[in-house]
PDB file of C-alpha atoms in Angstrom:
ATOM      1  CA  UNK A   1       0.000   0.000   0.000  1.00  0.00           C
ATOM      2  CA  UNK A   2       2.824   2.491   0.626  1.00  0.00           C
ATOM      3  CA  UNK A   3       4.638   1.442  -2.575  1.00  0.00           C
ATOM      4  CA  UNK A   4       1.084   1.989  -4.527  1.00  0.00           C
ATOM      5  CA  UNK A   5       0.993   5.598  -2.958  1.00  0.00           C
ATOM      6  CA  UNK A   6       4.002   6.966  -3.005  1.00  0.00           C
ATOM      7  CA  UNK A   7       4.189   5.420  -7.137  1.00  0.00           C
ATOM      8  CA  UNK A   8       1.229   7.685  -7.297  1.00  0.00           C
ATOM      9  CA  UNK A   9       2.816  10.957  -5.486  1.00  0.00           C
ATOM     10  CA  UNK A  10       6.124  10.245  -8.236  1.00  0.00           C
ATOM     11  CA  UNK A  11       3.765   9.910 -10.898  1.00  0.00           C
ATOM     12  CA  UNK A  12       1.380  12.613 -10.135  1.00  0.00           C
ATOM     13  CA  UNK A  13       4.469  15.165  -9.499  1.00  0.00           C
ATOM     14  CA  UNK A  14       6.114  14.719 -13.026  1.00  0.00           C
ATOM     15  CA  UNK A  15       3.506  15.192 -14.657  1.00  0.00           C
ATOM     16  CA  UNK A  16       2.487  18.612 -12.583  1.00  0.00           C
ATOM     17  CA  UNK A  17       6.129  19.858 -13.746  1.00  0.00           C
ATOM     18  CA  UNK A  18       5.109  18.335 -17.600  1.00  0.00           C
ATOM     19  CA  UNK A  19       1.913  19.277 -17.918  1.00  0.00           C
ATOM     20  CA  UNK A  20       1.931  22.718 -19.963  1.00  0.00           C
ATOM     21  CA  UNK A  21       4.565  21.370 -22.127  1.00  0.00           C
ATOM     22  CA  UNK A  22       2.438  18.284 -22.288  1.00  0.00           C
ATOM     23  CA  UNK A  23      -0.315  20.161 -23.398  1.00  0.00           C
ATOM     24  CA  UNK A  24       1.627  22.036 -26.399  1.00  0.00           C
ATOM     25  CA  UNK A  25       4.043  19.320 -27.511  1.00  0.00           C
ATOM     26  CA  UNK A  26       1.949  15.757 -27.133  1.00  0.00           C
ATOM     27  CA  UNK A  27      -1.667  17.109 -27.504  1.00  0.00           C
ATOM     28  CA  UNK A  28      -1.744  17.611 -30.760  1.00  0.00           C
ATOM     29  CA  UNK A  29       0.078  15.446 -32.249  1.00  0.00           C
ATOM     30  CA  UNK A  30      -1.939  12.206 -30.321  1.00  0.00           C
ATOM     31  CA  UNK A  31      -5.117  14.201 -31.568  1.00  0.00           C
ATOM     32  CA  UNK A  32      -6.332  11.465 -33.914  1.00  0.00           C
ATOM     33  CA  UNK A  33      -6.068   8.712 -31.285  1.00  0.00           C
ATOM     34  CA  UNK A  34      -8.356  10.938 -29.015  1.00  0.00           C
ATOM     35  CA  UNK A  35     -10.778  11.581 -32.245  1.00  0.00           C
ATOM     36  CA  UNK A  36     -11.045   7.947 -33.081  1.00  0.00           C
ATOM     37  CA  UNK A  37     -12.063   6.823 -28.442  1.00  0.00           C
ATOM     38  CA  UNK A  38     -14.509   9.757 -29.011  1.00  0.00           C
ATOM     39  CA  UNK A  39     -15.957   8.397 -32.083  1.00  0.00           C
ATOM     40  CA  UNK A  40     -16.433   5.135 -30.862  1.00  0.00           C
ATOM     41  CA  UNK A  41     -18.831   6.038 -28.191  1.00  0.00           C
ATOM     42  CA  UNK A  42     -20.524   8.071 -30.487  1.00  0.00           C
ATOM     43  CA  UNK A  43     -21.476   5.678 -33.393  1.00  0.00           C
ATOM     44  CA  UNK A  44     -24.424   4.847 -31.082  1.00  0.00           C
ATOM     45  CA  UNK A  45     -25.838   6.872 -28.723  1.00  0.00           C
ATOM     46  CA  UNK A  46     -24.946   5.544 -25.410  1.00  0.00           C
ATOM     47  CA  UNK A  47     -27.791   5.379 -22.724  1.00  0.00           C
ATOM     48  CA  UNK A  48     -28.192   8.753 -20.581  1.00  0.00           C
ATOM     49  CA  UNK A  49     -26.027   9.225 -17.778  1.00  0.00           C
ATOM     50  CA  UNK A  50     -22.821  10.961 -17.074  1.00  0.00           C
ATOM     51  CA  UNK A  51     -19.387  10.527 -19.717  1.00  0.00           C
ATOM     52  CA  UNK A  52     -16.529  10.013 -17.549  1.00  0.00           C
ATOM     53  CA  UNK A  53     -12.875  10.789 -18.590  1.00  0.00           C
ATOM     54  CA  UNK A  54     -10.586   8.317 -16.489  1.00  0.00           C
ATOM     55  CA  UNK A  55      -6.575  10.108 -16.808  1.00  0.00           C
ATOM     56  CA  UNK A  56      -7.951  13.083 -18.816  1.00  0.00           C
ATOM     57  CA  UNK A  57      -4.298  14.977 -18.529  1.00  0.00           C
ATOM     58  CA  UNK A  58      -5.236  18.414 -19.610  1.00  0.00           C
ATOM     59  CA  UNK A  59      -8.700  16.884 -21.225  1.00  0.00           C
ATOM     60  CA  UNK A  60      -8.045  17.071 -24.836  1.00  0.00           C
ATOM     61  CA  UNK A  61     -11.116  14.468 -25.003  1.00  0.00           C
ATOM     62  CA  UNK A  62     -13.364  17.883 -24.031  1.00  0.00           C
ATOM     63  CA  UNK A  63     -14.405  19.627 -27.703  1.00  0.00           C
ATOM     64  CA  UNK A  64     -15.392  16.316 -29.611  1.00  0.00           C
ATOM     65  CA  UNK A  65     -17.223  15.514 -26.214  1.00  0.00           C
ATOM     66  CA  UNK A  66     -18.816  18.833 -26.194  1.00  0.00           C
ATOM     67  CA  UNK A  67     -19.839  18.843 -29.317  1.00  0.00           C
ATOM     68  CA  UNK A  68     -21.896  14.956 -29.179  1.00  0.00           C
ATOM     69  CA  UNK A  69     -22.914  15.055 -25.626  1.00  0.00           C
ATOM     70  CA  UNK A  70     -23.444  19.378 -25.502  1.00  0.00           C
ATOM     71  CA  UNK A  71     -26.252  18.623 -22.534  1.00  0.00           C
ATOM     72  CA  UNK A  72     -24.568  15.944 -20.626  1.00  0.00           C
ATOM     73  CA  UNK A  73     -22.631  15.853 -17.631  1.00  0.00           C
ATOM     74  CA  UNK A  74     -18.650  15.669 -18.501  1.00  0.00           C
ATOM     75  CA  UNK A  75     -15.929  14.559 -15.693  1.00  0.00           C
ATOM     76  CA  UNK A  76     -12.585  14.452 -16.033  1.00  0.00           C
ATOM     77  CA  UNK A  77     -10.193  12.556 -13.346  1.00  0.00           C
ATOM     78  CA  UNK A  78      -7.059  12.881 -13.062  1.00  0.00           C
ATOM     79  CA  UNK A  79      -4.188  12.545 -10.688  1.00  0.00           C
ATOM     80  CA  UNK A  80      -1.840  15.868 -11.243  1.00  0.00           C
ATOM     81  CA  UNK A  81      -2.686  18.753  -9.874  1.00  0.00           C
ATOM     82  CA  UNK A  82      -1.072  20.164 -13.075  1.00  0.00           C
ATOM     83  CA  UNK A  83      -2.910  18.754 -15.094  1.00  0.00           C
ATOM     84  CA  UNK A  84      -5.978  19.136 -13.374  1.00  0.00           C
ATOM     85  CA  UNK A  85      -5.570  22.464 -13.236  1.00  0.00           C
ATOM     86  CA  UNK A  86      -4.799  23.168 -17.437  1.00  0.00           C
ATOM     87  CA  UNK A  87      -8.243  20.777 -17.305  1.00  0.00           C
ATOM     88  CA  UNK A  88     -10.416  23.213 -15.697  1.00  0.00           C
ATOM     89  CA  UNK A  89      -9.519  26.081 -17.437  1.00  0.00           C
ATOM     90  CA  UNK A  90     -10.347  24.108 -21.064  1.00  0.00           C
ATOM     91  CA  UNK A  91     -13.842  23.206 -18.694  1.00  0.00           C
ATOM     92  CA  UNK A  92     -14.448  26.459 -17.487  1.00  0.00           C
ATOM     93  CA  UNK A  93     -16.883  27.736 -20.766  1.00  0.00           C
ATOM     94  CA  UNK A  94     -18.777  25.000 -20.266  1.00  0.00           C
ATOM     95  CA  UNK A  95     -20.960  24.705 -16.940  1.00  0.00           C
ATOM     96  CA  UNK A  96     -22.061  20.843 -17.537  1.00  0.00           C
ATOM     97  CA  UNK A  97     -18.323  20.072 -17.452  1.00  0.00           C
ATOM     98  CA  UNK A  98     -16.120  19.343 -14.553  1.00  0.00           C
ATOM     99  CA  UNK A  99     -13.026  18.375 -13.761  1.00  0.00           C
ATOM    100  CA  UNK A 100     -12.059  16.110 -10.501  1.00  0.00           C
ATOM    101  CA  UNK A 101      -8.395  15.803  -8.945  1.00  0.00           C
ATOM    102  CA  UNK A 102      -8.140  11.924  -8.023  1.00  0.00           C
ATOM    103  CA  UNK A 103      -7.262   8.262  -8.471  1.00  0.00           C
ATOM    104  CA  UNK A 104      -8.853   7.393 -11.924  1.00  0.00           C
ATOM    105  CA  UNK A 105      -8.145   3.631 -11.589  1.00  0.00           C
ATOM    106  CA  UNK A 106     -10.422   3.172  -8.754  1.00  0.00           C
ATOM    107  CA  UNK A 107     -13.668   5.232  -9.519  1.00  0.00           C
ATOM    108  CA  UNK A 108     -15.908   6.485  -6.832  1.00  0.00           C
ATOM    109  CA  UNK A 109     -19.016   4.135  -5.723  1.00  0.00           C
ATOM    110  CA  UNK A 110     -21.702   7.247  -6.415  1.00  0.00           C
ATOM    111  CA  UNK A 111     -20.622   6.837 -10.147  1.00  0.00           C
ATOM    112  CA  UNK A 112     -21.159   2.586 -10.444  1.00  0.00           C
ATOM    113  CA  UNK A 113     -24.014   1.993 -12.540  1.00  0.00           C
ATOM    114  CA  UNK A 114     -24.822   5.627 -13.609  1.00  0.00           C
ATOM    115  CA  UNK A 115     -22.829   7.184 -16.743  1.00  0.00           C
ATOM    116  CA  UNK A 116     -23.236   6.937 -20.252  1.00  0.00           C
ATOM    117  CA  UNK A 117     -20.456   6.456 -21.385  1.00  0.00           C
ATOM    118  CA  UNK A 118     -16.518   5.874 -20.142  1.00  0.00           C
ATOM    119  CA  UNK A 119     -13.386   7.597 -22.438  1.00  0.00           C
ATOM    120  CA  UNK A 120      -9.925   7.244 -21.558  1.00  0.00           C
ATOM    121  CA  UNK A 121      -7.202   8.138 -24.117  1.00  0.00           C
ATOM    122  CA  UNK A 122      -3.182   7.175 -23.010  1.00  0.00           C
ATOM    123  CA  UNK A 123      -3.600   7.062 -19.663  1.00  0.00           C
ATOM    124  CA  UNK A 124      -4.222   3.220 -18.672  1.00  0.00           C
ATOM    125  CA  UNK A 125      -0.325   1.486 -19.807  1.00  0.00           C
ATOM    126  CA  UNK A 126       0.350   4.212 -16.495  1.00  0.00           C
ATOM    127  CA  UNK A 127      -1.725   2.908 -13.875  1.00  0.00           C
ATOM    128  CA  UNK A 128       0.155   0.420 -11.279  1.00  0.00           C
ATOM    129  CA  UNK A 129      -2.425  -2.288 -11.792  1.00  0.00           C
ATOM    130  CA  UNK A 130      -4.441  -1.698 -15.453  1.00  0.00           C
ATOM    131  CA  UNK A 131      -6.985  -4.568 -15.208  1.00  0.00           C
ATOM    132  CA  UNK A 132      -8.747  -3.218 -12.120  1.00  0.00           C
ATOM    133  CA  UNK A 133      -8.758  -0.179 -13.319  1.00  0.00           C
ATOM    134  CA  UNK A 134     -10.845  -1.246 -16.312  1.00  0.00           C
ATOM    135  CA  UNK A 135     -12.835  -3.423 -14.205  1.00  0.00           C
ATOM    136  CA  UNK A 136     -14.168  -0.547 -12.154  1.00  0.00           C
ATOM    137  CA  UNK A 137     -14.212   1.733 -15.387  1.00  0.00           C
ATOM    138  CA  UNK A 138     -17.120  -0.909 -16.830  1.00  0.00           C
ATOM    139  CA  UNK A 139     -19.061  -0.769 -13.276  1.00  0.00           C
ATOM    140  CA  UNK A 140     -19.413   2.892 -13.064  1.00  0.00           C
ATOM    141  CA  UNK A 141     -21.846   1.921 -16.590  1.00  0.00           C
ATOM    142  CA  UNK A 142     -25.248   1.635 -17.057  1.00  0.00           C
ATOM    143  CA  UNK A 143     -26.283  -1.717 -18.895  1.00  0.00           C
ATOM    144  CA  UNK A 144     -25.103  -0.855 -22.746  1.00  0.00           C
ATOM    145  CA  UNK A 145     -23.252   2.094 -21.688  1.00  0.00           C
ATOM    146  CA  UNK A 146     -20.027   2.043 -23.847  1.00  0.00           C
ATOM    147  CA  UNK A 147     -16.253   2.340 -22.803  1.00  0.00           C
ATOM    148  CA  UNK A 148     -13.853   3.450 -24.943  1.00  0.00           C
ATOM    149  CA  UNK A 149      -9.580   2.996 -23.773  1.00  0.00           C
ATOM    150  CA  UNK A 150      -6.809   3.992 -26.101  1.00  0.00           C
ATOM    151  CA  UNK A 151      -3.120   3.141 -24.184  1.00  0.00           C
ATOM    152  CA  UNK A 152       0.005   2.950 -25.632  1.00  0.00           C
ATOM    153  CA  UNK A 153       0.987  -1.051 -25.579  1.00  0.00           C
ATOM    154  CA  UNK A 154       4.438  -2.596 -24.960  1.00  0.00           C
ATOM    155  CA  UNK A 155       5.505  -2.143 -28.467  1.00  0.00           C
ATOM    156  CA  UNK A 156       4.260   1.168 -30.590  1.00  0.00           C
ATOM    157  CA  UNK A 157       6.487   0.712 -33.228  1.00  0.00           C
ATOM    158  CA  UNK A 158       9.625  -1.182 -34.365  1.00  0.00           C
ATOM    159  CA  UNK A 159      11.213   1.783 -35.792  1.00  0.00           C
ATOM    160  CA  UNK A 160      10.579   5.433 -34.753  1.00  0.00           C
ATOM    161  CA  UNK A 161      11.841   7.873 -31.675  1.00  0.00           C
ATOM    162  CA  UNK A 162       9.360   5.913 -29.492  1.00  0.00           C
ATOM    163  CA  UNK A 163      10.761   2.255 -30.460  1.00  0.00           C
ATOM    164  CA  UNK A 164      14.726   4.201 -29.780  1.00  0.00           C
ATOM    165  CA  UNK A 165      13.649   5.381 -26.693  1.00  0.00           C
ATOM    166  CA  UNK A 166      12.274   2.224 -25.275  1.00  0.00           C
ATOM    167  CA  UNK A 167      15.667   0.575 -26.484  1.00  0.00           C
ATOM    168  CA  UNK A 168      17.996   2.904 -25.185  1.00  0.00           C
ATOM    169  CA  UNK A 169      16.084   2.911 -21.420  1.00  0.00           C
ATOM    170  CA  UNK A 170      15.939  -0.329 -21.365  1.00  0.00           C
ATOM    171  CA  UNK A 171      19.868  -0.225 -20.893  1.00  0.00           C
ATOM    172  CA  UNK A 172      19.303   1.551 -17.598  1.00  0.00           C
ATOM    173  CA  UNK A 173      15.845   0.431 -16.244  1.00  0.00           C
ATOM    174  CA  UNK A 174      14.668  -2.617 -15.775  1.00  0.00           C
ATOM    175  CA  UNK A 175      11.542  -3.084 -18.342  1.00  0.00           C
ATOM    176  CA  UNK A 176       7.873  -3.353 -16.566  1.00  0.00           C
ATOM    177  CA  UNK A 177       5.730  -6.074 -16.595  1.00  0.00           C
ATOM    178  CA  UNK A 178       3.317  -5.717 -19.731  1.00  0.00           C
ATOM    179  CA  UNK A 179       1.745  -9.468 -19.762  1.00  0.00           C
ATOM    180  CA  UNK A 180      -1.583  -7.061 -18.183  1.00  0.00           C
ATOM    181  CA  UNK A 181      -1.958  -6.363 -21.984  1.00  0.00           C
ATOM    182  CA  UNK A 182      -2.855 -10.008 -22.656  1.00  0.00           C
ATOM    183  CA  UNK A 183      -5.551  -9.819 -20.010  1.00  0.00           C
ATOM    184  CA  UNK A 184      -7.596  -6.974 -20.327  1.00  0.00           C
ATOM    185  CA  UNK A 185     -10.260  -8.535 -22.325  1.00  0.00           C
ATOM    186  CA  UNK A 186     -10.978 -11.036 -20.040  1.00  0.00           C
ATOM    187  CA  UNK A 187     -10.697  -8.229 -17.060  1.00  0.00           C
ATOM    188  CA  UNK A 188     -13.803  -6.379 -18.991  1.00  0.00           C
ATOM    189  CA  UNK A 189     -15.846  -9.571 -20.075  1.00  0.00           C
ATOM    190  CA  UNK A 190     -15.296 -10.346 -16.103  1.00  0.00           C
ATOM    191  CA  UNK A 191     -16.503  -7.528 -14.932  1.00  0.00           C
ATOM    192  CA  UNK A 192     -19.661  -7.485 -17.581  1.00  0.00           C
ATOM    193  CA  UNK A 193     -18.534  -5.851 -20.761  1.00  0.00           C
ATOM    194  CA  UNK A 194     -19.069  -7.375 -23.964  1.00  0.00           C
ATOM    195  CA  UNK A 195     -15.800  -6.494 -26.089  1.00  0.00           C
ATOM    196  CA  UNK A 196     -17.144  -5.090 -29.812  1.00  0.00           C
ATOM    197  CA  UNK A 197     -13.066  -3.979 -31.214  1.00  0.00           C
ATOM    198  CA  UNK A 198      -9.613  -4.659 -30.264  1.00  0.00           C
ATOM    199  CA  UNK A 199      -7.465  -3.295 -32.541  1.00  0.00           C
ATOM    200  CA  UNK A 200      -4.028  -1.534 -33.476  1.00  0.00           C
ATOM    201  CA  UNK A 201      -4.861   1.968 -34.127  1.00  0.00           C
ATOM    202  CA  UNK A 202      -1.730   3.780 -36.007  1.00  0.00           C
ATOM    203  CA  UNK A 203      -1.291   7.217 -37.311  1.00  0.00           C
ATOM    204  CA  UNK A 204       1.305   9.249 -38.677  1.00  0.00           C
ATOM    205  CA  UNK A 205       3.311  11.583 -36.417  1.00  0.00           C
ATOM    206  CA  UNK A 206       6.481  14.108 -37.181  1.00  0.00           C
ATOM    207  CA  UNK A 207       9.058  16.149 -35.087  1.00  0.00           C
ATOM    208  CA  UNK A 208      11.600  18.590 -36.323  1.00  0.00           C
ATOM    209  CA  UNK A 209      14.646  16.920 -35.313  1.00  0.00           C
ATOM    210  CA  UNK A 210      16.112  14.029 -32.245  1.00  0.00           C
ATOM    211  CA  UNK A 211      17.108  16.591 -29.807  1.00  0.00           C
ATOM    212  CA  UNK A 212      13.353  18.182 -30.435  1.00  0.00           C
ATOM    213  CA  UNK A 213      11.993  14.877 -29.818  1.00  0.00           C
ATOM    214  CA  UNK A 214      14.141  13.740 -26.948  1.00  0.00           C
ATOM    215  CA  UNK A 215      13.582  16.926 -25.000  1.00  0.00           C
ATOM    216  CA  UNK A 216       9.702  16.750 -25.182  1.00  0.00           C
ATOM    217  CA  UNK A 217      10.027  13.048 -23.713  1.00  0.00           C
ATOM    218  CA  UNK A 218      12.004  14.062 -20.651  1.00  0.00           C
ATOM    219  CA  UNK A 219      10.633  17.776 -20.076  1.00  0.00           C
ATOM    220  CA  UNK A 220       6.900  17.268 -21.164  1.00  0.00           C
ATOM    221  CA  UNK A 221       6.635  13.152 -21.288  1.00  0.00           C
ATOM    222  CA  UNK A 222       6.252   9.853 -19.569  1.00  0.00           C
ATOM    223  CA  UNK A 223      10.256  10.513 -18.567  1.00  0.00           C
ATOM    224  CA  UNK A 224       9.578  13.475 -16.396  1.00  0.00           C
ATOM    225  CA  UNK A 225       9.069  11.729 -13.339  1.00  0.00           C
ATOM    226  CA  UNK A 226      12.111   9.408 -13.837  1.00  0.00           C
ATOM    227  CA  UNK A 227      14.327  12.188 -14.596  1.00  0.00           C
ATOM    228  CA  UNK A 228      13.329  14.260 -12.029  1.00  0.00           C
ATOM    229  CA  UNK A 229      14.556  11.070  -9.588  1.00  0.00           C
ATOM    230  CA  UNK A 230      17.780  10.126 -11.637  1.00  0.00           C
ATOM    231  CA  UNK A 231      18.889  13.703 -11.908  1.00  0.00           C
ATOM    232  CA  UNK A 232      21.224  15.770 -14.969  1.00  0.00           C
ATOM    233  CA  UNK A 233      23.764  13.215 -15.628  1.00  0.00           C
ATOM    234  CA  UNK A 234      21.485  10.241 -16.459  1.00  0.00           C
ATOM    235  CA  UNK A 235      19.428  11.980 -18.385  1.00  0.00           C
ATOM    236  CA  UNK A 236      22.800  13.443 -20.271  1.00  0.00           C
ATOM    237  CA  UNK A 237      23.898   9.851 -20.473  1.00  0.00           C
ATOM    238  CA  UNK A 238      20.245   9.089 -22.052  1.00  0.00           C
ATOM    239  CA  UNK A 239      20.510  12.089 -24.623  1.00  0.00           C
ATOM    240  CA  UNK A 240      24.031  11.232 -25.874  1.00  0.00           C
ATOM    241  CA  UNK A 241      22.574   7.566 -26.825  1.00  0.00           C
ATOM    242  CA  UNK A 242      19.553   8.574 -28.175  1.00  0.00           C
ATOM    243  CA  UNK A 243      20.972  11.174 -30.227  1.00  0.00           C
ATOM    244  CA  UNK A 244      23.900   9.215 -31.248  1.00  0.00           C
ATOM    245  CA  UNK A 245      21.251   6.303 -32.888  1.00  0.00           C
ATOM    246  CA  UNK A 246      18.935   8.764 -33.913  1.00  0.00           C
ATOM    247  CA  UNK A 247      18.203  10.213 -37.907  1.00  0.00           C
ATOM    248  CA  UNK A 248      19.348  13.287 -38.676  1.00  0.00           C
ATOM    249  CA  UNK A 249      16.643  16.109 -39.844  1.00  0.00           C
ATOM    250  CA  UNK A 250      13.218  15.876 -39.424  1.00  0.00           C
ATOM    251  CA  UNK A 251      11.695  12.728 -37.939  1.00  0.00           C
ATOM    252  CA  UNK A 252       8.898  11.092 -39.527  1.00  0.00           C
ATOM    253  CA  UNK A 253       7.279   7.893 -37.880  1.00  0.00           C
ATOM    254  CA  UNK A 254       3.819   6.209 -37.456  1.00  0.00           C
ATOM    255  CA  UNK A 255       2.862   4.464 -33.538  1.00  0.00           C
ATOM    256  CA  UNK A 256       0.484   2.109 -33.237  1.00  0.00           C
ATOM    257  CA  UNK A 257      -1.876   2.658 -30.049  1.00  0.00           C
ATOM    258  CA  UNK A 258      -4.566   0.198 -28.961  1.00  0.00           C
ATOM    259  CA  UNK A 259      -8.222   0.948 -29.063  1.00  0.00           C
ATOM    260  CA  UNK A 260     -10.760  -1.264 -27.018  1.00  0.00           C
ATOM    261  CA  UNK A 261     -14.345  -0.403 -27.359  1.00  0.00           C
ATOM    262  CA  UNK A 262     -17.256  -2.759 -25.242  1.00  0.00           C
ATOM    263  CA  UNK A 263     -20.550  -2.006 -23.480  1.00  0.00           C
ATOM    264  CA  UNK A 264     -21.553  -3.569 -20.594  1.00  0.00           C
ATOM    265  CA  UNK A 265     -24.200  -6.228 -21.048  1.00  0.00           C
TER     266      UNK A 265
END
């Protein structure tokens, strides 16, 4: 229990620091994966209730929600007070949307068996245990209401900055369990989903240069928190690798996420 929260305090604290640069760098260019989680609760409309946002960063999921559900209730959750905070001020035009600071992989019981609908774009691969995350994720659903989880999996791509960077940290840190990948679909038919798509989602992404790239990783990224802890000369050690591997120019590459859409039975 103390290892789960103080995970969560490192976690939440990196991205606080990341979370504007977050919001400029990464936002738009993962804007197509959080198109296509919209989209997929929107293809039918999902029974009335509340649309939760599960990890909604600095809720980039809000305009394409806003502009299906323009009536609904709209919660974000979301660890980092950072990113909470970028959060509300996208919310604040709207006064159906809100924004909650908290521990998205275990929902609160005054939400089971009430929303709509249940979006969650790139933040499940970061929660310590992803399968009970999910689990409560389908419970806070009415019967049919739809969920709707894009995460980055173990392997994005086998060539790219993103496939580099995995490489070159895996020199220095040991890898993380992933084998959760292999049972989420059971986790949701468990808990009373019925699974309608599984699938690789890719899209095309571009940065101006290595260095670019590399620097939005560590500064704005999933690295913040672990170079925060390691300190100047690991992450040195990581640049001079990465950039010594790396393309020259502009970098042109295209990650695969995965998209899981179900509704609970």
């Amino acid at each position: 229990m103390k290892d789960h929260a103080e995970r969560f305090a490192r976690v939440a604290r990196g991205w606080d620091e990341a979370a504007e640069g977050y919001d400029a760098y990464f936002v738009p260019r993962f804007a197509p994966w959080v198109e296509a989680a919209v989209e997929a609760v929107t293809t039918s409309e999902p029974p009335e209730g509340p649309v939760l946002v599960p990890c909604c960063g600095t809720f980039p999921e809000l305009d394409a929600l806003i502009e299906h559900f323009p009536r609904r209730e709209i919660v974000g959750i979301d660890l980092s007070e950072g990113m909470v905070r970028r959060a509300r001020g996208r919310a604040a035009p709207w006064p159906n949307v809100s924004v909650v600071e908290g521990d998205a992989s275990t929902l609160d019981p005054r939400w089971s068996g009430r929303c709509g609908a249940v979006v969650s774009v790139f933040g499940l691969q970061q929660l310590p245990e992803p399968e009970l995350a999910v689990r409560s994720w389908v419970t806070a659903l009415r019967p049919a209401g739809r969920l709707s989880v894009v995460f980055w999996p173990d392997v994005t791509e086998l060539d790219g900055p993103f496939a580099l960077m995995k490489d070159v940290l895996g020199r220095h840190v040991p890898p993380g369990d992933g084998s959760w990948e292999e049972r989420l679909t059971a986790a949701l038919t468990a808990a009373g989903a019925a699974v309608e798509r599984d699938e690789r989602v890719p899209y095309p992404m571009s940065h101006v240069d290595a260095p670019t790239v590399f620097d939005a990783y560590v500064r704005s990224g999933p690295l913040r928190a672990l170079a925060t802890a390691r300190g100047e000369v690991f992450v040195d050690r990581l640049r001079e690798e990465f950039l010594s591997r790396a393309p020259a120019g502009e970098w042109h590459h295209r990650p695969h996420a995965r998209l899981i859409v179900a509704h609970r039975r």
